[in-house]
mmCIF file with all atom_site columns, C-alpha atoms and ligand atoms in Angstrom:
data_model
loop_
_atom_site.group_PDB
_atom_site.id
_atom_site.type_symbol
_atom_site.label_atom_id
_atom_site.label_alt_id
_atom_site.label_comp_id
_atom_site.label_asym_id
_atom_site.label_entity_id
_atom_site.label_seq_id
_atom_site.pdbx_PDB_ins_code
_atom_site.Cartn_x
_atom_site.Cartn_y
_atom_site.Cartn_z
_atom_site.occupancy
_atom_site.B_iso_or_equiv
_atom_site.pdbx_formal_charge
_atom_site.auth_seq_id
_atom_site.auth_comp_id
_atom_site.auth_asym_id
_atom_site.auth_atom_id
_atom_site.pdbx_PDB_model_num
ATOM   1   C  CA  . MET A 1 1   ? 0.000  0.000   0.000   1.00 0.00 ? 507  MET A CA  1
ATOM   2   C  CA  . LEU A 1 2   ? 2.765  2.384   1.010   1.00 0.00 ? 508  LEU A CA  1
ATOM   3   C  CA  . HIS A 1 3   ? 4.892  0.902   -1.682  1.00 0.00 ? 509  HIS A CA  1
ATOM   4   C  CA  . GLY A 1 4   ? 3.500  3.025   -4.509  1.00 0.00 ? 510  GLY A CA  1
ATOM   5   C  CA  . PHE A 1 5   ? 3.710  6.178   -2.479  1.00 0.00 ? 511  PHE A CA  1
ATOM   6   C  CA  . ALA A 1 6   ? 7.243  5.409   -1.312  1.00 0.00 ? 512  ALA A CA  1
ATOM   7   C  CA  . LYS A 1 7   ? 8.258  4.712   -4.857  1.00 0.00 ? 513  LYS A CA  1
ATOM   8   C  CA  . ALA A 1 8   ? 6.749  7.955   -6.108  1.00 0.00 ? 514  ALA A CA  1
ATOM   9   C  CA  . ALA A 1 9   ? 8.443  9.890   -3.305  1.00 0.00 ? 515  ALA A CA  1
ATOM   10  C  CA  . LEU A 1 10  ? 11.762 8.273   -4.111  1.00 0.00 ? 516  LEU A CA  1
ATOM   11  C  CA  . GLY A 1 11  ? 11.276 9.031   -7.775  1.00 0.00 ? 517  GLY A CA  1
ATOM   12  C  CA  . TRP A 1 12  ? 10.723 12.651  -6.857  1.00 0.00 ? 518  TRP A CA  1
ATOM   13  C  CA  . LEU A 1 13  ? 13.721 12.776  -4.529  1.00 0.00 ? 519  LEU A CA  1
ATOM   14  C  CA  . TYR A 1 14  ? 15.975 10.736  -6.780  1.00 0.00 ? 520  TYR A CA  1
ATOM   15  C  CA  . PRO A 1 15  ? 14.642 10.880  -10.340 1.00 0.00 ? 521  PRO A CA  1
ATOM   16  C  CA  . GLU A 1 16  ? 16.130 8.333   -12.695 1.00 0.00 ? 522  GLU A CA  1
ATOM   17  C  CA  . ARG A 1 17  ? 19.040 9.860   -14.550 1.00 0.00 ? 523  ARG A CA  1
ATOM   18  C  CA  . CYS A 1 18  ? 21.975 8.766   -16.631 1.00 0.00 ? 524  CYS A CA  1
ATOM   19  C  CA  . GLU A 1 19  ? 25.069 8.610   -14.425 1.00 0.00 ? 525  GLU A CA  1
ATOM   20  C  CA  . LEU A 1 20  ? 27.360 9.398   -17.320 1.00 0.00 ? 526  LEU A CA  1
ATOM   21  C  CA  . CYS A 1 21  ? 25.709 12.436  -18.934 1.00 0.00 ? 527  CYS A CA  1
ATOM   22  C  CA  . GLY A 1 22  ? 23.472 13.502  -16.063 1.00 0.00 ? 528  GLY A CA  1
ATOM   23  C  CA  . ARG A 1 23  ? 20.300 13.741  -18.137 1.00 0.00 ? 529  ARG A CA  1
ATOM   24  C  CA  . ILE A 1 24  ? 17.123 13.200  -16.142 1.00 0.00 ? 530  ILE A CA  1
ATOM   25  C  CA  . GLY A 1 25  ? 14.526 10.589  -17.050 1.00 0.00 ? 531  GLY A CA  1
ATOM   26  C  CA  . ARG A 1 26  ? 17.023 8.224   -18.578 1.00 0.00 ? 532  ARG A CA  1
ATOM   27  C  CA  . PRO A 1 27  ? 18.436 4.889   -17.435 1.00 0.00 ? 533  PRO A CA  1
ATOM   28  C  CA  . ALA A 1 28  ? 21.767 4.797   -15.538 1.00 0.00 ? 534  ALA A CA  1
ATOM   29  C  CA  . ILE A 1 29  ? 23.626 4.337   -18.819 1.00 0.00 ? 535  ILE A CA  1
ATOM   30  C  CA  . CYS A 1 30  ? 21.483 5.998   -21.496 1.00 0.00 ? 536  CYS A CA  1
ATOM   31  C  CA  . GLU A 1 31  ? 21.436 4.974   -25.150 1.00 0.00 ? 537  GLU A CA  1
ATOM   32  C  CA  . ASP A 1 32  ? 23.529 7.943   -26.255 1.00 0.00 ? 538  ASP A CA  1
ATOM   33  C  CA  . CYS A 1 33  ? 26.228 7.165   -23.691 1.00 0.00 ? 539  CYS A CA  1
ATOM   34  C  CA  . LEU A 1 34  ? 26.095 3.485   -24.576 1.00 0.00 ? 540  LEU A CA  1
ATOM   35  C  CA  . ALA A 1 35  ? 26.738 4.411   -28.219 1.00 0.00 ? 541  ALA A CA  1
ATOM   36  C  CA  . GLU A 1 36  ? 29.836 6.352   -27.142 1.00 0.00 ? 542  GLU A CA  1
ATOM   37  C  CA  . LEU A 1 37  ? 31.533 3.423   -25.419 1.00 0.00 ? 543  LEU A CA  1
ATOM   38  C  CA  . VAL A 1 38  ? 34.413 2.424   -27.685 1.00 0.00 ? 544  VAL A CA  1
ATOM   39  C  CA  . PRO A 1 39  ? 34.496 -1.342  -28.273 1.00 0.00 ? 545  PRO A CA  1
ATOM   40  C  CA  . SER A 1 40  ? 37.862 -3.017  -27.886 1.00 0.00 ? 546  SER A CA  1
ATOM   41  C  CA  . GLU A 1 41  ? 39.610 -3.594  -31.225 1.00 0.00 ? 547  GLU A CA  1
ATOM   42  C  CA  . ARG A 1 42  ? 40.862 -6.980  -30.125 1.00 0.00 ? 548  ARG A CA  1
ATOM   43  C  CA  . PRO A 1 43  ? 38.453 -8.067  -27.409 1.00 0.00 ? 549  PRO A CA  1
ATOM   44  C  CA  . VAL A 1 44  ? 39.873 -11.525 -26.812 1.00 0.00 ? 550  VAL A CA  1
ATOM   45  C  CA  . ASP A 1 45  ? 43.581 -12.126 -26.631 1.00 0.00 ? 551  ASP A CA  1
ATOM   46  C  CA  . ILE A 1 46  ? 45.564 -15.240 -25.886 1.00 0.00 ? 552  ILE A CA  1
ATOM   47  C  CA  . SER A 1 47  ? 48.369 -14.353 -23.516 1.00 0.00 ? 553  SER A CA  1
ATOM   48  C  CA  . VAL A 1 48  ? 52.047 -14.663 -24.274 1.00 0.00 ? 554  VAL A CA  1
ATOM   49  C  CA  . VAL A 1 49  ? 53.754 -17.969 -23.551 1.00 0.00 ? 555  VAL A CA  1
ATOM   50  C  CA  . GLY A 1 50  ? 55.062 -18.117 -20.001 1.00 0.00 ? 556  GLY A CA  1
ATOM   51  C  CA  . SER A 1 51  ? 52.430 -15.820 -18.559 1.00 0.00 ? 557  SER A CA  1
ATOM   52  C  CA  . PRO A 1 52  ? 50.295 -17.397 -15.836 1.00 0.00 ? 558  PRO A CA  1
ATOM   53  C  CA  . LEU A 1 53  ? 47.331 -15.761 -17.569 1.00 0.00 ? 559  LEU A CA  1
ATOM   54  C  CA  . ASP A 1 54  ? 46.046 -17.784 -20.538 1.00 0.00 ? 560  ASP A CA  1
ATOM   55  C  CA  . LEU A 1 55  ? 43.480 -15.371 -21.932 1.00 0.00 ? 561  LEU A CA  1
ATOM   56  C  CA  . THR A 1 56  ? 42.599 -11.713 -21.599 1.00 0.00 ? 562  THR A CA  1
ATOM   57  C  CA  . ALA A 1 57  ? 39.327 -10.232 -22.759 1.00 0.00 ? 563  ALA A CA  1
ATOM   58  C  CA  . HIS A 1 58  ? 37.884 -6.776  -22.370 1.00 0.00 ? 564  HIS A CA  1
ATOM   59  C  CA  . ILE A 1 59  ? 34.798 -5.214  -23.868 1.00 0.00 ? 565  ILE A CA  1
ATOM   60  C  CA  . TYR A 1 60  ? 35.620 -1.518  -24.125 1.00 0.00 ? 566  TYR A CA  1
ATOM   61  C  CA  . VAL A 1 61  ? 38.633 0.719   -24.448 1.00 0.00 ? 567  VAL A CA  1
ATOM   62  C  CA  . PHE A 1 62  ? 39.501 2.357   -21.121 1.00 0.00 ? 568  PHE A CA  1
ATOM   63  C  CA  . GLU A 1 63  ? 38.726 5.915   -22.135 1.00 0.00 ? 569  GLU A CA  1
ATOM   64  C  CA  . GLY A 1 64  ? 35.828 8.346   -22.338 1.00 0.00 ? 570  GLY A CA  1
ATOM   65  C  CA  . ARG A 1 65  ? 32.559 7.147   -20.887 1.00 0.00 ? 571  ARG A CA  1
ATOM   66  C  CA  . ALA A 1 66  ? 33.693 3.579   -20.272 1.00 0.00 ? 572  ALA A CA  1
ATOM   67  C  CA  . ALA A 1 67  ? 36.495 4.909   -18.051 1.00 0.00 ? 573  ALA A CA  1
ATOM   68  C  CA  . ARG A 1 68  ? 34.011 7.267   -16.397 1.00 0.00 ? 574  ARG A CA  1
ATOM   69  C  CA  . ALA A 1 69  ? 31.674 4.372   -15.655 1.00 0.00 ? 575  ALA A CA  1
ATOM   70  C  CA  . VAL A 1 70  ? 34.480 2.349   -14.057 1.00 0.00 ? 576  VAL A CA  1
ATOM   71  C  CA  . LYS A 1 71  ? 35.741 5.256   -11.951 1.00 0.00 ? 577  LYS A CA  1
ATOM   72  C  CA  . ASP A 1 72  ? 32.301 6.492   -10.919 1.00 0.00 ? 578  ASP A CA  1
ATOM   73  C  CA  . LEU A 1 73  ? 31.227 3.042   -9.798  1.00 0.00 ? 579  LEU A CA  1
ATOM   74  C  CA  . LYS A 1 74  ? 34.383 2.528   -7.752  1.00 0.00 ? 580  LYS A CA  1
ATOM   75  C  CA  . TYR A 1 75  ? 35.274 5.925   -6.361  1.00 0.00 ? 581  TYR A CA  1
ATOM   76  C  CA  . ARG A 1 76  ? 31.972 7.803   -6.429  1.00 0.00 ? 582  ARG A CA  1
ATOM   77  C  CA  . ARG A 1 77  ? 30.056 4.683   -5.419  1.00 0.00 ? 583  ARG A CA  1
ATOM   78  C  CA  . ALA A 1 78  ? 27.568 5.268   -8.240  1.00 0.00 ? 584  ALA A CA  1
ATOM   79  C  CA  . THR A 1 79  ? 26.055 1.823   -7.723  1.00 0.00 ? 585  THR A CA  1
ATOM   80  C  CA  . SER A 1 80  ? 23.188 2.469   -10.156 1.00 0.00 ? 586  SER A CA  1
ATOM   81  C  CA  . LEU A 1 81  ? 25.832 1.811   -12.821 1.00 0.00 ? 587  LEU A CA  1
ATOM   82  C  CA  . ALA A 1 82  ? 26.392 -1.717  -11.539 1.00 0.00 ? 588  ALA A CA  1
ATOM   83  C  CA  . ALA A 1 83  ? 23.317 -3.358  -13.091 1.00 0.00 ? 589  ALA A CA  1
ATOM   84  C  CA  . PRO A 1 84  ? 23.756 -2.001  -16.642 1.00 0.00 ? 590  PRO A CA  1
ATOM   85  C  CA  . MET A 1 85  ? 27.502 -2.715  -16.511 1.00 0.00 ? 591  MET A CA  1
ATOM   86  C  CA  . ALA A 1 86  ? 26.811 -6.249  -15.270 1.00 0.00 ? 592  ALA A CA  1
ATOM   87  C  CA  . GLY A 1 87  ? 24.340 -6.695  -18.137 1.00 0.00 ? 593  GLY A CA  1
ATOM   88  C  CA  . LEU A 1 88  ? 26.997 -5.642  -20.652 1.00 0.00 ? 594  LEU A CA  1
ATOM   89  C  CA  . MET A 1 89  ? 29.430 -8.087  -19.044 1.00 0.00 ? 595  MET A CA  1
ATOM   90  C  CA  . ASN A 1 90  ? 26.944 -10.901 -19.494 1.00 0.00 ? 596  ASN A CA  1
ATOM   91  C  CA  . ASP A 1 91  ? 26.247 -9.923  -23.120 1.00 0.00 ? 597  ASP A CA  1
ATOM   92  C  CA  . ALA A 1 92  ? 29.980 -10.050 -23.787 1.00 0.00 ? 598  ALA A CA  1
ATOM   93  C  CA  . TYR A 1 93  ? 30.416 -13.293 -21.866 1.00 0.00 ? 599  TYR A CA  1
ATOM   94  C  CA  . SER A 1 94  ? 27.800 -15.010 -23.995 1.00 0.00 ? 600  SER A CA  1
ATOM   95  C  CA  . THR A 1 95  ? 28.733 -13.535 -27.393 1.00 0.00 ? 601  THR A CA  1
ATOM   96  C  CA  . MET A 1 96  ? 32.514 -13.023 -27.375 1.00 0.00 ? 602  MET A CA  1
ATOM   97  C  CA  . GLY A 1 97  ? 33.335 -16.621 -28.221 1.00 0.00 ? 603  GLY A CA  1
ATOM   98  C  CA  . LEU A 1 98  ? 35.141 -17.280 -24.948 1.00 0.00 ? 604  LEU A CA  1
ATOM   99  C  CA  . PRO A 1 99  ? 36.085 -20.882 -24.193 1.00 0.00 ? 605  PRO A CA  1
ATOM   100 C  CA  . ASP A 1 100 ? 33.924 -22.683 -21.618 1.00 0.00 ? 606  ASP A CA  1
ATOM   101 C  CA  . PHE A 1 101 ? 34.973 -21.968 -18.058 1.00 0.00 ? 607  PHE A CA  1
ATOM   102 C  CA  . ASP A 1 102 ? 34.237 -24.167 -15.027 1.00 0.00 ? 608  ASP A CA  1
ATOM   103 C  CA  . VAL A 1 103 ? 34.018 -21.261 -12.610 1.00 0.00 ? 609  VAL A CA  1
ATOM   104 C  CA  . ILE A 1 104 ? 33.859 -17.469 -12.582 1.00 0.00 ? 610  ILE A CA  1
ATOM   105 C  CA  . VAL A 1 105 ? 35.767 -15.623 -9.858  1.00 0.00 ? 611  VAL A CA  1
ATOM   106 C  CA  . PRO A 1 106 ? 35.607 -11.861 -9.296  1.00 0.00 ? 612  PRO A CA  1
ATOM   107 C  CA  . VAL A 1 107 ? 39.025 -10.312 -8.630  1.00 0.00 ? 613  VAL A CA  1
ATOM   108 C  CA  . PRO A 1 108 ? 39.045 -9.708  -4.877  1.00 0.00 ? 614  PRO A CA  1
ATOM   109 C  CA  . ILE A 1 109 ? 39.937 -6.435  -3.215  1.00 0.00 ? 615  ILE A CA  1
ATOM   110 C  CA  . HIS A 1 110 ? 41.343 -6.370  0.314   1.00 0.00 ? 616  HIS A CA  1
ATOM   111 C  CA  . ARG A 1 111 ? 38.713 -6.770  3.023   1.00 0.00 ? 617  ARG A CA  1
ATOM   112 C  CA  . SER A 1 112 ? 39.582 -3.409  4.594   1.00 0.00 ? 618  SER A CA  1
ATOM   113 C  CA  . ARG A 1 113 ? 39.051 -1.666  1.260   1.00 0.00 ? 619  ARG A CA  1
ATOM   114 C  CA  . GLU A 1 114 ? 35.801 -3.542  0.636   1.00 0.00 ? 620  GLU A CA  1
ATOM   115 C  CA  . ASN A 1 115 ? 34.518 -2.555  4.081   1.00 0.00 ? 621  ASN A CA  1
ATOM   116 C  CA  . LYS A 1 116 ? 35.366 1.078   3.443   1.00 0.00 ? 622  LYS A CA  1
ATOM   117 C  CA  . ARG A 1 117 ? 33.812 1.128   -0.040  1.00 0.00 ? 623  ARG A CA  1
ATOM   118 C  CA  . GLY A 1 118 ? 30.861 -1.027  0.936   1.00 0.00 ? 624  GLY A CA  1
ATOM   119 C  CA  . PHE A 1 119 ? 31.231 -3.371  -2.032  1.00 0.00 ? 625  PHE A CA  1
ATOM   120 C  CA  . ASN A 1 120 ? 33.671 -4.985  -4.406  1.00 0.00 ? 626  ASN A CA  1
ATOM   121 C  CA  . GLN A 1 121 ? 32.975 -3.661  -7.903  1.00 0.00 ? 627  GLN A CA  1
ATOM   122 C  CA  . SER A 1 122 ? 34.102 -6.951  -9.481  1.00 0.00 ? 628  SER A CA  1
ATOM   123 C  CA  . VAL A 1 123 ? 31.471 -8.853  -7.504  1.00 0.00 ? 629  VAL A CA  1
ATOM   124 C  CA  . LEU A 1 124 ? 28.807 -6.421  -8.751  1.00 0.00 ? 630  LEU A CA  1
ATOM   125 C  CA  . LEU A 1 125 ? 29.964 -6.998  -12.331 1.00 0.00 ? 631  LEU A CA  1
ATOM   126 C  CA  . CYS A 1 126 ? 29.336 -10.746 -11.901 1.00 0.00 ? 632  CYS A CA  1
ATOM   127 C  CA  . GLU A 1 127 ? 25.695 -10.299 -10.968 1.00 0.00 ? 633  GLU A CA  1
ATOM   128 C  CA  . ALA A 1 128 ? 24.221 -10.983 -14.406 1.00 0.00 ? 634  ALA A CA  1
ATOM   129 C  CA  . LEU A 1 129 ? 26.578 -13.876 -15.200 1.00 0.00 ? 635  LEU A CA  1
ATOM   130 C  CA  . PRO A 1 130 ? 25.422 -17.483 -14.646 1.00 0.00 ? 636  PRO A CA  1
ATOM   131 C  CA  . GLN A 1 131 ? 25.280 -17.502 -10.836 1.00 0.00 ? 637  GLN A CA  1
ATOM   132 C  CA  . GLU A 1 132 ? 25.855 -21.240 -10.533 1.00 0.00 ? 638  GLU A CA  1
ATOM   133 C  CA  . LEU A 1 133 ? 29.381 -20.634 -11.851 1.00 0.00 ? 639  LEU A CA  1
ATOM   134 C  CA  . VAL A 1 134 ? 30.288 -17.625 -9.691  1.00 0.00 ? 640  VAL A CA  1
ATOM   135 C  CA  . PHE A 1 135 ? 32.495 -18.384 -6.667  1.00 0.00 ? 641  PHE A CA  1
ATOM   136 C  CA  . PRO A 1 136 ? 33.880 -15.243 -5.019  1.00 0.00 ? 642  PRO A CA  1
ATOM   137 C  CA  . ASP A 1 137 ? 35.448 -17.277 -2.190  1.00 0.00 ? 643  ASP A CA  1
ATOM   138 C  CA  . TYR A 1 138 ? 37.842 -19.190 -4.439  1.00 0.00 ? 644  TYR A CA  1
ATOM   139 C  CA  . LEU A 1 139 ? 40.309 -16.332 -4.340  1.00 0.00 ? 645  LEU A CA  1
ATOM   140 C  CA  . THR A 1 140 ? 41.190 -13.936 -1.527  1.00 0.00 ? 646  THR A CA  1
ATOM   141 C  CA  . ARG A 1 141 ? 43.368 -10.901 -1.298  1.00 0.00 ? 647  ARG A CA  1
ATOM   142 C  CA  . VAL A 1 142 ? 45.629 -11.754 1.597   1.00 0.00 ? 648  VAL A CA  1
ATOM   143 C  CA  . ARG A 1 143 ? 47.788 -8.667  1.525   1.00 0.00 ? 649  ARG A CA  1
ATOM   144 C  CA  . ARG A 1 144 ? 46.859 -5.075  1.026   1.00 0.00 ? 650  ARG A CA  1
ATOM   145 C  CA  . THR A 1 145 ? 49.037 -3.507  -1.652  1.00 0.00 ? 651  THR A CA  1
ATOM   146 C  CA  . ARG A 1 146 ? 50.145 0.019   -2.425  1.00 0.00 ? 652  ARG A CA  1
ATOM   147 C  CA  . PRO A 1 147 ? 48.100 1.685   -5.159  1.00 0.00 ? 653  PRO A CA  1
ATOM   148 C  CA  . GLN A 1 148 ? 49.581 0.698   -8.520  1.00 0.00 ? 654  GLN A CA  1
ATOM   149 C  CA  . VAL A 1 149 ? 49.391 4.239   -9.901  1.00 0.00 ? 655  VAL A CA  1
ATOM   150 C  CA  . GLY A 1 150 ? 52.804 5.761   -10.502 1.00 0.00 ? 656  GLY A CA  1
ATOM   151 C  CA  . LEU A 1 151 ? 54.708 2.485   -10.182 1.00 0.00 ? 657  LEU A CA  1
ATOM   152 C  CA  . SER A 1 152 ? 56.851 1.056   -12.964 1.00 0.00 ? 658  SER A CA  1
ATOM   153 C  CA  . ARG A 1 153 ? 55.901 -2.288  -14.473 1.00 0.00 ? 659  ARG A CA  1
ATOM   154 C  CA  . ASP A 1 154 ? 58.506 -4.135  -12.388 1.00 0.00 ? 660  ASP A CA  1
ATOM   155 C  CA  . GLU A 1 155 ? 57.439 -2.323  -9.223  1.00 0.00 ? 661  GLU A CA  1
ATOM   156 C  CA  . ARG A 1 156 ? 53.828 -3.226  -9.947  1.00 0.00 ? 662  ARG A CA  1
ATOM   157 C  CA  . LEU A 1 157 ? 54.625 -6.911  -10.272 1.00 0.00 ? 663  LEU A CA  1
ATOM   158 C  CA  . THR A 1 158 ? 56.711 -6.911  -7.077  1.00 0.00 ? 664  THR A CA  1
ATOM   159 C  CA  . ASN A 1 159 ? 53.973 -4.968  -5.305  1.00 0.00 ? 665  ASN A CA  1
ATOM   160 C  CA  . LEU A 1 160 ? 51.432 -7.645  -6.208  1.00 0.00 ? 666  LEU A CA  1
ATOM   161 C  CA  . ARG A 1 161 ? 53.518 -10.739 -5.561  1.00 0.00 ? 667  ARG A CA  1
ATOM   162 C  CA  . GLY A 1 162 ? 51.869 -12.916 -2.944  1.00 0.00 ? 668  GLY A CA  1
ATOM   163 C  CA  . ALA A 1 163 ? 48.899 -10.568 -2.645  1.00 0.00 ? 669  ALA A CA  1
ATOM   164 C  CA  . PHE A 1 164 ? 46.399 -13.298 -3.566  1.00 0.00 ? 670  PHE A CA  1
ATOM   165 C  CA  . SER A 1 165 ? 45.674 -16.780 -2.322  1.00 0.00 ? 671  SER A CA  1
ATOM   166 C  CA  . ALA A 1 166 ? 43.477 -19.386 -4.003  1.00 0.00 ? 672  ALA A CA  1
ATOM   167 C  CA  . GLY A 1 167 ? 41.697 -22.295 -2.347  1.00 0.00 ? 673  GLY A CA  1
ATOM   168 C  CA  . PRO A 1 168 ? 42.101 -26.010 -3.140  1.00 0.00 ? 674  PRO A CA  1
ATOM   169 C  CA  . GLU A 1 169 ? 38.647 -25.987 -4.845  1.00 0.00 ? 675  GLU A CA  1
ATOM   170 C  CA  . CYS A 1 170 ? 40.415 -24.470 -7.874  1.00 0.00 ? 676  CYS A CA  1
ATOM   171 C  CA  . ALA A 1 171 ? 42.376 -27.641 -8.573  1.00 0.00 ? 677  ALA A CA  1
ATOM   172 C  CA  . GLY A 1 172 ? 41.819 -28.917 -12.106 1.00 0.00 ? 678  GLY A CA  1
ATOM   173 C  CA  . LYS A 1 173 ? 39.411 -26.101 -13.001 1.00 0.00 ? 679  LYS A CA  1
ATOM   174 C  CA  . SER A 1 174 ? 39.428 -23.486 -15.711 1.00 0.00 ? 680  SER A CA  1
ATOM   175 C  CA  . VAL A 1 175 ? 38.774 -20.156 -14.083 1.00 0.00 ? 681  VAL A CA  1
ATOM   176 C  CA  . LEU A 1 176 ? 37.463 -16.926 -15.551 1.00 0.00 ? 682  LEU A CA  1
ATOM   177 C  CA  . LEU A 1 177 ? 38.428 -13.905 -13.478 1.00 0.00 ? 683  LEU A CA  1
ATOM   178 C  CA  . VAL A 1 178 ? 36.213 -10.832 -13.679 1.00 0.00 ? 684  VAL A CA  1
ATOM   179 C  CA  . ASP A 1 179 ? 37.398 -7.277  -13.089 1.00 0.00 ? 685  ASP A CA  1
ATOM   180 C  CA  . ASP A 1 180 ? 36.315 -3.755  -13.953 1.00 0.00 ? 686  ASP A CA  1
ATOM   181 C  CA  . VAL A 1 181 ? 39.503 -2.820  -15.741 1.00 0.00 ? 687  VAL A CA  1
ATOM   182 C  CA  . VAL A 1 182 ? 42.640 -4.570  -16.902 1.00 0.00 ? 688  VAL A CA  1
ATOM   183 C  CA  . THR A 1 183 ? 45.541 -2.237  -17.695 1.00 0.00 ? 689  THR A CA  1
ATOM   184 C  CA  . THR A 1 184 ? 49.024 -3.708  -17.452 1.00 0.00 ? 690  THR A CA  1
ATOM   185 C  CA  . GLY A 1 185 ? 47.506 -7.021  -16.453 1.00 0.00 ? 691  GLY A CA  1
ATOM   186 C  CA  . GLY A 1 186 ? 49.640 -7.182  -13.301 1.00 0.00 ? 692  GLY A CA  1
ATOM   187 C  CA  . THR A 1 187 ? 46.696 -7.835  -11.001 1.00 0.00 ? 693  THR A CA  1
ATOM   188 C  CA  . ALA A 1 188 ? 45.238 -10.468 -13.322 1.00 0.00 ? 694  ALA A CA  1
ATOM   189 C  CA  . ALA A 1 189 ? 48.640 -12.158 -13.644 1.00 0.00 ? 695  ALA A CA  1
ATOM   190 C  CA  . ALA A 1 190 ? 49.095 -12.231 -9.857  1.00 0.00 ? 696  ALA A CA  1
ATOM   191 C  CA  . CYS A 1 191 ? 45.600 -13.741 -9.475  1.00 0.00 ? 697  CYS A CA  1
ATOM   192 C  CA  . SER A 1 192 ? 46.345 -16.341 -12.137 1.00 0.00 ? 698  SER A CA  1
ATOM   193 C  CA  . GLU A 1 193 ? 49.619 -17.212 -10.455 1.00 0.00 ? 699  GLU A CA  1
ATOM   194 C  CA  . ALA A 1 194 ? 47.759 -17.908 -7.216  1.00 0.00 ? 700  ALA A CA  1
ATOM   195 C  CA  . LEU A 1 195 ? 45.112 -19.956 -9.063  1.00 0.00 ? 701  LEU A CA  1
ATOM   196 C  CA  . LYS A 1 196 ? 47.745 -22.016 -10.861 1.00 0.00 ? 702  LYS A CA  1
ATOM   197 C  CA  . GLU A 1 197 ? 49.612 -22.613 -7.614  1.00 0.00 ? 703  GLU A CA  1
ATOM   198 C  CA  . ALA A 1 198 ? 46.356 -24.004 -6.226  1.00 0.00 ? 704  ALA A CA  1
ATOM   199 C  CA  . GLY A 1 199 ? 46.147 -26.334 -9.244  1.00 0.00 ? 705  GLY A CA  1
ATOM   200 C  CA  . ALA A 1 200 ? 43.876 -24.455 -11.669 1.00 0.00 ? 706  ALA A CA  1
ATOM   201 C  CA  . ARG A 1 201 ? 44.532 -25.680 -15.203 1.00 0.00 ? 707  ARG A CA  1
ATOM   202 C  CA  . TYR A 1 202 ? 43.510 -22.550 -17.100 1.00 0.00 ? 708  TYR A CA  1
ATOM   203 C  CA  . ALA A 1 203 ? 42.974 -18.914 -16.126 1.00 0.00 ? 709  ALA A CA  1
ATOM   204 C  CA  . GLY A 1 204 ? 41.524 -16.057 -18.129 1.00 0.00 ? 710  GLY A CA  1
ATOM   205 C  CA  . ILE A 1 205 ? 40.139 -12.641 -17.354 1.00 0.00 ? 711  ILE A CA  1
ATOM   206 C  CA  . LEU A 1 206 ? 37.124 -10.751 -18.637 1.00 0.00 ? 712  LEU A CA  1
ATOM   207 C  CA  . ALA A 1 207 ? 37.166 -7.030  -17.832 1.00 0.00 ? 713  ALA A CA  1
ATOM   208 C  CA  . PHE A 1 208 ? 34.683 -4.270  -18.555 1.00 0.00 ? 714  PHE A CA  1
ATOM   209 C  CA  . CYS A 1 209 ? 37.455 -2.268  -20.146 1.00 0.00 ? 715  CYS A CA  1
ATOM   210 C  CA  . GLY A 1 210 ? 41.157 -2.363  -20.781 1.00 0.00 ? 716  GLY A CA  1
ATOM   211 C  CA  . GLU A 1 211 ? 44.177 -0.764  -22.347 1.00 0.00 ? 717  GLU A CA  1
ATOM   212 C  CA  . SER A 1 212 ? 46.837 -2.270  -24.550 1.00 0.00 ? 718  SER A CA  1
ATOM   213 C  CA  . LEU A 1 213 ? 47.488 -5.797  -23.386 1.00 0.00 ? 719  LEU A CA  1
ATOM   214 C  CA  . ARG A 1 214 ? 51.097 -5.979  -24.421 1.00 0.00 ? 720  ARG A CA  1
ATOM   215 C  CA  . ASP A 1 215 ? 52.656 -3.170  -22.395 1.00 0.00 ? 721  ASP A CA  1
HETATM 216 ZN ZN1 . ZN  B 2 .   ? 23.898 9.333   -20.828 1.00 0.00 ? 2271 ZN  B ZN1 1
#
């Protein structure tokens, strides 16, 4: 009974608006903004020999509105972006031609950071994927790391070494990691290393957006 009234009041207080262009009366990612997301030129990439990461995939180029979406979700806690972004992740997951994965694991953030932020953005991005495959507990971030910004590639890799730990459930499985953004791939590689140490046979990552995969 109150539901309709509460909804109307909420709609008045917080009218639906696009998070990326600010226009009122539009969904959280409106059609115009959606059209401005730049699709990745090479969405699926097989990693170089010797890397613990077997496959890297990202949907959009990390620039413009895609980068805005990632940053606003994470740092401005614009959680209304989560559902449309998760939907785009699922569209990509089902149409990109990815190999079959046994399990899907969101890239973990450290518990202290998750408590402060209130959520892990990677977990939110898994919400439209087949839930029977999603296992956030398979991988944990055991060590809090310095922010990667401003570090050289070598420093980034050292910074991340030993930051993740995977459980024995991973043994023999092919694992698809999910993250909001993959840049140098250092985080994904460190996650894959932990998964492989726990016996995973294959590890790939699907990210909402990414930069060049070879740098
Ligand atoms: Zn918009």
